[in-house]
Tab-separated table of C-alpha atoms in Angstrom:
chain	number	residue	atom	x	y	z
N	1	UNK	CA	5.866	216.858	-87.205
N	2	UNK	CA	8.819	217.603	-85.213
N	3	UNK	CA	11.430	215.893	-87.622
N	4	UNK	CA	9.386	218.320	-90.269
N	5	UNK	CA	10.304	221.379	-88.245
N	6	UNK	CA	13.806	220.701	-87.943
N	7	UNK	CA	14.633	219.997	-91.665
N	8	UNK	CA	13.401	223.527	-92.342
N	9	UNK	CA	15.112	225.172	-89.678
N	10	UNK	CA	18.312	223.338	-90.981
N	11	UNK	CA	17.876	224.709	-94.622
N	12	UNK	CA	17.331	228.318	-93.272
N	13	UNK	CA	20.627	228.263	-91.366
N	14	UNK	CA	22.111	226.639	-94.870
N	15	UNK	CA	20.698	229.753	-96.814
N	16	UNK	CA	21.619	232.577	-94.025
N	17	UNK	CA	25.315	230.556	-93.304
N	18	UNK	CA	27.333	233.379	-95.956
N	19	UNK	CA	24.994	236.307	-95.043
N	20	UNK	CA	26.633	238.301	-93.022
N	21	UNK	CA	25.223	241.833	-91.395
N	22	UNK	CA	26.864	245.055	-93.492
N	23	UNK	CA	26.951	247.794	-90.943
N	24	UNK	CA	28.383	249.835	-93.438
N	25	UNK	CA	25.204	249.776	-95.675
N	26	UNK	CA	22.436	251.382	-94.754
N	27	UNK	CA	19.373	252.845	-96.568
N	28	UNK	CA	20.929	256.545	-96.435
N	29	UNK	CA	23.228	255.586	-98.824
N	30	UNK	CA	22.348	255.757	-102.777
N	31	UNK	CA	24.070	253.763	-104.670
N	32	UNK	CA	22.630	255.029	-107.843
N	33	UNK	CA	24.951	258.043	-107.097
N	34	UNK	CA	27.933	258.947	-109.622
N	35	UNK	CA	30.749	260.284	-107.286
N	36	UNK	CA	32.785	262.916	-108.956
N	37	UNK	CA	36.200	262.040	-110.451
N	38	UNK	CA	39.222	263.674	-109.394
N	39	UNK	CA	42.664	264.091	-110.146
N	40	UNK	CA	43.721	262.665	-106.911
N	41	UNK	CA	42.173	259.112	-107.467
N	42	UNK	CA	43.760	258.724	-110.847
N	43	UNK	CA	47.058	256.502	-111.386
N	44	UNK	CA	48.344	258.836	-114.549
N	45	UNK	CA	50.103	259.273	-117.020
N	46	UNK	CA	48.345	256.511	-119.029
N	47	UNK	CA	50.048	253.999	-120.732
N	48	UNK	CA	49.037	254.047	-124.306
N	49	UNK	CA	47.553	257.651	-126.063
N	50	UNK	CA	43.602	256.976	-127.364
N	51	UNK	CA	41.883	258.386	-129.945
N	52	UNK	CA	38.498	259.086	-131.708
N	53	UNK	CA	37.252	260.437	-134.874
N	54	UNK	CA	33.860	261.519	-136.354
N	55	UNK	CA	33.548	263.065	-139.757
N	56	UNK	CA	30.893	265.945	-140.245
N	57	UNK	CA	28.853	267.274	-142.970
N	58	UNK	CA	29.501	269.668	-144.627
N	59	UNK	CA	27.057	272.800	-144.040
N	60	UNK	CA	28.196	272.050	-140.351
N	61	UNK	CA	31.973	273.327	-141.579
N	62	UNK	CA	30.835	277.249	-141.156
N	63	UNK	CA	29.921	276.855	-137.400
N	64	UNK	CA	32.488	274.633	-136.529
N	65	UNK	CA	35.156	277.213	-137.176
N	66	UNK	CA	33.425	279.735	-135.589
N	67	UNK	CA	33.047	277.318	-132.024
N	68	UNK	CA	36.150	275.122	-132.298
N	69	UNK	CA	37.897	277.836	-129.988
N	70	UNK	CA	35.677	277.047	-127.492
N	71	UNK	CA	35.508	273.313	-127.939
N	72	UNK	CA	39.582	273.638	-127.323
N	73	UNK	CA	39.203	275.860	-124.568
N	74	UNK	CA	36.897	273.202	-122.429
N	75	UNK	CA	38.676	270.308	-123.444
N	76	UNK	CA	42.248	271.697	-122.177
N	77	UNK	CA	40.421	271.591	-118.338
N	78	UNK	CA	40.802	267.800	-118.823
N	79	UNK	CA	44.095	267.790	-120.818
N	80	UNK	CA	41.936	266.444	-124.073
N	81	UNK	CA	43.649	267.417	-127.369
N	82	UNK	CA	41.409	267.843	-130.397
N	83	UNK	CA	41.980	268.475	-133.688
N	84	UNK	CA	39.272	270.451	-136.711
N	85	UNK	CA	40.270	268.709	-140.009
N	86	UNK	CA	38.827	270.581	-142.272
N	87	UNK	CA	40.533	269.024	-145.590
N	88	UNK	CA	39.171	265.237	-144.767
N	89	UNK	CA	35.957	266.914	-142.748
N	90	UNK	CA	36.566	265.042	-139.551
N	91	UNK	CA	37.193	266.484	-135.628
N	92	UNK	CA	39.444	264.380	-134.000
N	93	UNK	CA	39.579	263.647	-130.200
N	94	UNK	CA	43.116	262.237	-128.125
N	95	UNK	CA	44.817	262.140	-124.633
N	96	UNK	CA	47.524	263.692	-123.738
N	97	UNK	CA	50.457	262.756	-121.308
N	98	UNK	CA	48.543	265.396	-118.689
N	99	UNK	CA	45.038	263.580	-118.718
N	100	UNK	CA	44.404	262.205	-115.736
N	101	UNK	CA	40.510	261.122	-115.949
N	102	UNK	CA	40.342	258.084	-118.439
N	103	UNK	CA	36.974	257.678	-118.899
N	104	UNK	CA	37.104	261.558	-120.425
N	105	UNK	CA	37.734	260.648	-123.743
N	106	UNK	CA	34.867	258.900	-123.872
N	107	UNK	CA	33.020	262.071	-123.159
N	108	UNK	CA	35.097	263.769	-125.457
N	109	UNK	CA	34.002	261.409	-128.373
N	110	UNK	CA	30.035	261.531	-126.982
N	111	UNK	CA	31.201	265.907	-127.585
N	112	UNK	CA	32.199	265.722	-131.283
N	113	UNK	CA	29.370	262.819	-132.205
N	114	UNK	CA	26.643	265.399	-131.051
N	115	UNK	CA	28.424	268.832	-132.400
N	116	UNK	CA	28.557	266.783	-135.791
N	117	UNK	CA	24.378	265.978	-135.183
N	118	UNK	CA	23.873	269.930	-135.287
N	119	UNK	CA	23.715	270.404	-131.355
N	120	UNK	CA	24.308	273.464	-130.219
N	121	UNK	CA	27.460	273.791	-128.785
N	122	UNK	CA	26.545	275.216	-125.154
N	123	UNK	CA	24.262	272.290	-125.179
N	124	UNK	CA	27.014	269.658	-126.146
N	125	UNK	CA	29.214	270.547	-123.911
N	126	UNK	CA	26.938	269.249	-120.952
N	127	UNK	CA	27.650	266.347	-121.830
N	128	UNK	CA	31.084	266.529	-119.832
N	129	UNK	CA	29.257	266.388	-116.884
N	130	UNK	CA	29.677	262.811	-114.821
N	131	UNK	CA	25.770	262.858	-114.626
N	132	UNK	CA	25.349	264.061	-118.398
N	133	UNK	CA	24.899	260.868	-120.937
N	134	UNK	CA	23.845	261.161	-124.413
N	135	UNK	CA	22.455	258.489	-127.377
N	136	UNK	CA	21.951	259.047	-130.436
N	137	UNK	CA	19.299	257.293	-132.189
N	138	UNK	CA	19.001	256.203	-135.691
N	139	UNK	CA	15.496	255.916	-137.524
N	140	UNK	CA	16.038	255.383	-141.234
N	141	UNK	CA	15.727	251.932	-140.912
N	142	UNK	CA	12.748	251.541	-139.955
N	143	UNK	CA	10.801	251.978	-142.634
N	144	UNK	CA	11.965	252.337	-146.568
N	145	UNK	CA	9.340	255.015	-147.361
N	146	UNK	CA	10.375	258.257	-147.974
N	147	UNK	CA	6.962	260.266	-147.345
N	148	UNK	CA	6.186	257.731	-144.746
N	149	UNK	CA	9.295	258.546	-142.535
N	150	UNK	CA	8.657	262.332	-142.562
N	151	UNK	CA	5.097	261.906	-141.703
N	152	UNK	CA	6.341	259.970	-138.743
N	153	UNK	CA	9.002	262.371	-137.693
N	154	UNK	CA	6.921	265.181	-138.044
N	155	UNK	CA	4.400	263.244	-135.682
N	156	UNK	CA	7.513	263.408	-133.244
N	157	UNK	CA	8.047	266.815	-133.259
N	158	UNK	CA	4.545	267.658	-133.623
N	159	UNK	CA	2.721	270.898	-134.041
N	160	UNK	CA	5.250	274.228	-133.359
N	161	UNK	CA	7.020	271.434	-131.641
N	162	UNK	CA	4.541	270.569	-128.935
N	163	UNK	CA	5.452	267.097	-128.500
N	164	UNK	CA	8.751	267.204	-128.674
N	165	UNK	CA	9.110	269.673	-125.630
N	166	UNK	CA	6.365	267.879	-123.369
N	167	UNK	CA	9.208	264.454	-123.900
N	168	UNK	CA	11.499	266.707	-123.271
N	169	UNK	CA	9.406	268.085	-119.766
N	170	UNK	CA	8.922	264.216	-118.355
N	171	UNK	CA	12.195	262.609	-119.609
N	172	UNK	CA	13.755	265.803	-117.876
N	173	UNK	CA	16.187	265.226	-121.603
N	174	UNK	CA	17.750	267.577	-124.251
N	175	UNK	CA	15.924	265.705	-127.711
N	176	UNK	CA	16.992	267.016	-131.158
N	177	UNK	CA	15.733	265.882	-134.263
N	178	UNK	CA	17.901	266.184	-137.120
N	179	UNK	CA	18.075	264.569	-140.586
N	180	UNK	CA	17.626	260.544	-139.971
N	181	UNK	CA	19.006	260.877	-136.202
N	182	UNK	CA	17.660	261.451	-133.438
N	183	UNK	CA	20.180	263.104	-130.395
N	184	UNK	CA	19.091	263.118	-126.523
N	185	UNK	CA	20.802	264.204	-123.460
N	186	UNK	CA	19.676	263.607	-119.946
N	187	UNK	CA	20.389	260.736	-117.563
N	188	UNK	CA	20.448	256.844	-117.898
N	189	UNK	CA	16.486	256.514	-117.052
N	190	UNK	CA	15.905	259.583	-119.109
N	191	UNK	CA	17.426	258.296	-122.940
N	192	UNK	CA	15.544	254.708	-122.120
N	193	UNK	CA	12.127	256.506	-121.909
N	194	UNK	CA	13.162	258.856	-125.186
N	195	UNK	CA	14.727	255.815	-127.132
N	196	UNK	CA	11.377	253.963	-126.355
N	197	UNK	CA	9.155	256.669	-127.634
N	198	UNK	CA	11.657	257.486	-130.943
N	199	UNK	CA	11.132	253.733	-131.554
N	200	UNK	CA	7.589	253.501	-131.185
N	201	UNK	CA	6.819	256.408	-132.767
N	202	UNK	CA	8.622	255.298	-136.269
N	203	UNK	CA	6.723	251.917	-135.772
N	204	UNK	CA	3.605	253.798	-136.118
N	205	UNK	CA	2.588	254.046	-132.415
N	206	UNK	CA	1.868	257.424	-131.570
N	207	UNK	CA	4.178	259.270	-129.018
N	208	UNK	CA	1.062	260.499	-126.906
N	209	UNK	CA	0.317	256.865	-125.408
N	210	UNK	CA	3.842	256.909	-124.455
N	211	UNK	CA	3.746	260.548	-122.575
N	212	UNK	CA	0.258	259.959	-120.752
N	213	UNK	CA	1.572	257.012	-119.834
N	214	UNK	CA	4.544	259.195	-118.202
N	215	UNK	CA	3.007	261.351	-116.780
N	216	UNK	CA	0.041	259.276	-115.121
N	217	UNK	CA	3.839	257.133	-113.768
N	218	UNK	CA	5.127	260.737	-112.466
N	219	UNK	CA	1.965	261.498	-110.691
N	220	UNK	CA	1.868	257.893	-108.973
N	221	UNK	CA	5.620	258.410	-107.597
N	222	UNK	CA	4.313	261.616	-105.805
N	223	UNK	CA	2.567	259.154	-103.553
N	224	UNK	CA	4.470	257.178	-101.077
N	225	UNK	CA	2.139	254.450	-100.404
N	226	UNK	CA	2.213	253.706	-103.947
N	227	UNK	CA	5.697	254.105	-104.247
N	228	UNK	CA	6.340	250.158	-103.354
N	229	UNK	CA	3.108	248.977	-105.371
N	230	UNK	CA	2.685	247.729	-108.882
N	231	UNK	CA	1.419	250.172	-111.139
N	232	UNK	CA	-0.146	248.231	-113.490
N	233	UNK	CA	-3.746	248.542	-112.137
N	234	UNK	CA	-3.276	252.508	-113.237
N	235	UNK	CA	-1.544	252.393	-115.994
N	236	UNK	CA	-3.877	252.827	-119.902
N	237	UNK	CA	-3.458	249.582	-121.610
N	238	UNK	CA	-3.705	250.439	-125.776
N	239	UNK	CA	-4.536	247.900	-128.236
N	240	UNK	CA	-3.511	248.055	-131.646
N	241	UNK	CA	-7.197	247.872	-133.651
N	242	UNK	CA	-6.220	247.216	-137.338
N	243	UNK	CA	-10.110	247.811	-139.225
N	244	UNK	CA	-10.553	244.644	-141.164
N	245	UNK	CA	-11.710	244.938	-144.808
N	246	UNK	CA	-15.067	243.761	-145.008
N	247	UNK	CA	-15.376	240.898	-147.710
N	248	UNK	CA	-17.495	240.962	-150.399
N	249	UNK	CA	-19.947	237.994	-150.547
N	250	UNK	CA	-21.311	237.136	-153.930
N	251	UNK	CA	-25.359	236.560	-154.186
N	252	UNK	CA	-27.143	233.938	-154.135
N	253	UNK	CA	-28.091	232.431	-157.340
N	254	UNK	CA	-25.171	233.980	-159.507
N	255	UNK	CA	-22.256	231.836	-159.276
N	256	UNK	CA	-19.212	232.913	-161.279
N	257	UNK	CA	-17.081	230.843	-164.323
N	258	UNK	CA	-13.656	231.661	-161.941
N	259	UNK	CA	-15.271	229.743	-159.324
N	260	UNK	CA	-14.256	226.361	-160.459
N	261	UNK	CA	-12.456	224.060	-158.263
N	262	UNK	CA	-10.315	222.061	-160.300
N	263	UNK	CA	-7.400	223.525	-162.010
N	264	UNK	CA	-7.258	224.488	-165.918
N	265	UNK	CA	-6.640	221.629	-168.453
N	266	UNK	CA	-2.795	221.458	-169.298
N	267	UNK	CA	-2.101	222.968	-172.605
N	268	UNK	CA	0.362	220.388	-175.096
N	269	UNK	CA	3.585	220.448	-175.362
N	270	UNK	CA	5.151	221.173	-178.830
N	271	UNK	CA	6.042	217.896	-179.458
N	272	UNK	CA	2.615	216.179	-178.983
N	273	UNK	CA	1.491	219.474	-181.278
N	274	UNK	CA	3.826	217.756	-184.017
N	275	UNK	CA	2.496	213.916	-183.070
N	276	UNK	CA	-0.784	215.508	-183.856
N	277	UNK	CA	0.426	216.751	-187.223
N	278	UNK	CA	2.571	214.098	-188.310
N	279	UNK	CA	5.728	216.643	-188.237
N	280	UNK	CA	7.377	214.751	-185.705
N	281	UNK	CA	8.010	211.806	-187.917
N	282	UNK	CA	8.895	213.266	-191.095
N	283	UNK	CA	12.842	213.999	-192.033
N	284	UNK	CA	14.399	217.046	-191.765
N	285	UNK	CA	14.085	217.864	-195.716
N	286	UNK	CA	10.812	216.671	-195.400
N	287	UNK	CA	10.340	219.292	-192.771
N	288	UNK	CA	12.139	221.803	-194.743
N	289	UNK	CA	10.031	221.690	-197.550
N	290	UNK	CA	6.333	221.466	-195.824
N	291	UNK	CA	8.019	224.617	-194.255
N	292	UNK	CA	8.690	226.216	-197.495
N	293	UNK	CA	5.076	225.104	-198.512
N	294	UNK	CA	3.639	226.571	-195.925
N	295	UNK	CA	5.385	229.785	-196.373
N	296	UNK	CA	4.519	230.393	-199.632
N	297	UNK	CA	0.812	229.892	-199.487
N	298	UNK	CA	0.922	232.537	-196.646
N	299	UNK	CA	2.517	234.716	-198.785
N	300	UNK	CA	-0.022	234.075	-201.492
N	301	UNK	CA	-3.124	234.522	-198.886
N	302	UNK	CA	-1.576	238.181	-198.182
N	303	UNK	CA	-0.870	239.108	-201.874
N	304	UNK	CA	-4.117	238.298	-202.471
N	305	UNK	CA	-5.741	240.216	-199.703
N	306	UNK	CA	-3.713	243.276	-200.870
N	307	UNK	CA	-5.139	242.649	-204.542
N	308	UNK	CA	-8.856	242.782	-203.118
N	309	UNK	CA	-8.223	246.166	-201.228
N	310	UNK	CA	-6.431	247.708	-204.168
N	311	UNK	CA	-9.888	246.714	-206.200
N	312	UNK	CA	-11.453	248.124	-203.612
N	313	UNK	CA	-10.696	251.525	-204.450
N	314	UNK	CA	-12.124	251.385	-208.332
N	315	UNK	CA	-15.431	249.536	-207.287
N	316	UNK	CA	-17.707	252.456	-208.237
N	317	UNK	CA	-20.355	253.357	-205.425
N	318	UNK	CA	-23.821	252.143	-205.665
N	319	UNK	CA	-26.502	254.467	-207.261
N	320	UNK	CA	-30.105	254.440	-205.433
N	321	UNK	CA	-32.808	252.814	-207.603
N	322	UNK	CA	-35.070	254.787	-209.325
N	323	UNK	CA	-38.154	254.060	-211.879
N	324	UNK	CA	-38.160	256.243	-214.774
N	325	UNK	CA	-41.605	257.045	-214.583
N	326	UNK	CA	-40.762	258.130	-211.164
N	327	UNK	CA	-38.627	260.591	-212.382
N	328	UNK	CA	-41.226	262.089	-215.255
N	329	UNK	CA	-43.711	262.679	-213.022
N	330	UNK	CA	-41.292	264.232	-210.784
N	331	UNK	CA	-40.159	266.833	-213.518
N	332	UNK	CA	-43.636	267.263	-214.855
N	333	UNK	CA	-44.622	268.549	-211.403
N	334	UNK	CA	-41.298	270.619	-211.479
N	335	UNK	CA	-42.769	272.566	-214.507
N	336	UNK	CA	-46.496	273.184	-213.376
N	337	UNK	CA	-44.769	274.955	-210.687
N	338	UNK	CA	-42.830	276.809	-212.851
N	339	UNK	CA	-45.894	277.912	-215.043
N	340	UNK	CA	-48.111	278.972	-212.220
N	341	UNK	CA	-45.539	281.320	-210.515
N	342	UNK	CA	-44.637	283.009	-214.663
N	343	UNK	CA	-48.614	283.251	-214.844
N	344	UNK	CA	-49.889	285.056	-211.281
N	345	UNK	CA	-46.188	287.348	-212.299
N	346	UNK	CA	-47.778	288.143	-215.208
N	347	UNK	CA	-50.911	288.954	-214.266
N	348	UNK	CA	-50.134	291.230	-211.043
N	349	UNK	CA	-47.723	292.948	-212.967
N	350	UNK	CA	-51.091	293.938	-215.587
């Protein structure tokens, strides 16, 4: 028992022999936190000049002129050069010998990505903030039906765009929906909620699972008990219910001819269709002229067929049968008609 006691006691102090006590870190301290960037911890000028460029469309060219001013005027704080080429329909992003942040450009090309997906520019300028990111999603792709993606994207924005602001309440995100993108600003945690609800949504998973499921989570980090639980005991668990067609089962008694097992009968091949025939073993003249043969007398069958219809025509039609005697009693009664109406004429007339 004792020798069992020691072993573990010697693999403890193996495990805690490089852990060493960090006065220095404490539970004040969030590391999550992005420390602002200032000229004074930068090493510039940089070495080599970078640059970025993003064409736009073209009903974007009109508003572009009208900001670009103001697009120069923000990026000259950082020493960002830009360029509006208007004849190749790009905006064009560089350093200069004066920039001193280097991750800046980086912003600067996140700037002219989102002005180029119709965001406002006020809006796209945010994104120059340290704790401003943006992504821009693409959802073409995922499905190739026209009428089936704008059913689905309309689902996203939803009615007077309902849905679209309540992601934007609980991602605490800028979301635009334009053409077959898809542009949000906020933080980190922020565009991997949005992304997940863009996606899911165009998969055919409607985005309000995904926001009651947010805001159930934002209710639960209100508490702090919970804070350090799993909250998978609270969280709504959907399942995907695909309504199975019911098959149709055929009565009793009534069995159909498509119901046989074994396969059709294999039809012949040509040649055993001439083995058959003999044709297979004749010569090629002989061939020729059975062919001929056989040409002619169809020719004969169908010039005789047109003979019969031509007859047709002077075939007079049939006349109904009729006894003669039928026919002189017929007039006799005609004319003691006649002679009865001449005689009561006659005599109301006297």
């Amino acid at each position: 028992m004792s020798r069992e006691f020691n072993s573990a006691k010697d693999v403890q102090l193996k495990k805690n022999k490089y852990r060493k006590d960090k006065p220095w870190d404490s539970e004040d301290i969030d590391h999550w936190k992005v420390e602002e960037f200032t000229p004074e911890k930068s090493s510039f000028p940089f070495l080599e000049e970078s640059s970025f460029s993003t064409l736009f469309p073209q009903y974007r060219e009109s508003y572009l002129r009208q900001i670009w001013p103001t697009v120069t005027k923000s990026l000259d704080t950082y020493a960002i050069a830009c360029e509006l080429d208007l004849v190749q329909g790009a905006m064009v992003v560089r350093t200069t010998g004066k920039t001193w942040d280097p991750y800046i450009i980086f912003k600067a090309r996140d700037l002219i990505k989102l002005l180029a997906r119709s965001v406002p520019v006020q809006q796209a300028l945010k994104i120059l903030q340290d704790d401003v990111q943006c992504d821009i999603i693409k959802i073409s792709n995922f499905t190739r039906n026209k009428e089936r993606f704008v059913k689905r994207r309309q689902r996203l924005i939803g009615s007077n765009g309902a849905t679209l602001k309540a992601i934007e309440l609980l991602t605490q995100c800028y979301v635009l929906v334009q053409g077959s993108t898809v542009a949000a600003m906020g933080s980190y945690k922020g565009l991997k909620q949005v992304r997940r609800i863009v996606e899911d949504c165009m998969r055919n998973i409607h985005p309000i699972y995904n926001i009651k499921t947010l805001m159930i989570k934002r209710e639960l980090a209100k508490d702090p008990v919970l804070s350090k639980e799993s909250w998978d005991r609270f969280l709504p668990k959907f399942k995907k219910k695909n309504p199975k067609k019911k098959r149709k089962v055929p009565k009793h008694g009534k069995k159909d001819e498509d119901d046989n097992p074994f396969p059709p009968p294999q039809l012949p091949r040509k040649i055993d269709l001439e083995i058959e025939s003999g044709e297979y073993f004749l010569h090629e003249k002989q061939k020729q002229l059975r062919q001929r043969r056989e040409r002619k007398k169809r020719e004969e069958e169908k010039q005789a067929e047109k003979r019969k219809q031509k007859e047709r025509e002077y075939i007079p039609p049939e006349e109904d049968n009729v006894n003669d005697s039928q026919v002189y009693k017929q007039m006799e009664t005609n004319n003691t008609i006649i002679r009865k109406k001449k005689h009561r004429t006659e005599h109301s007339s006297t």
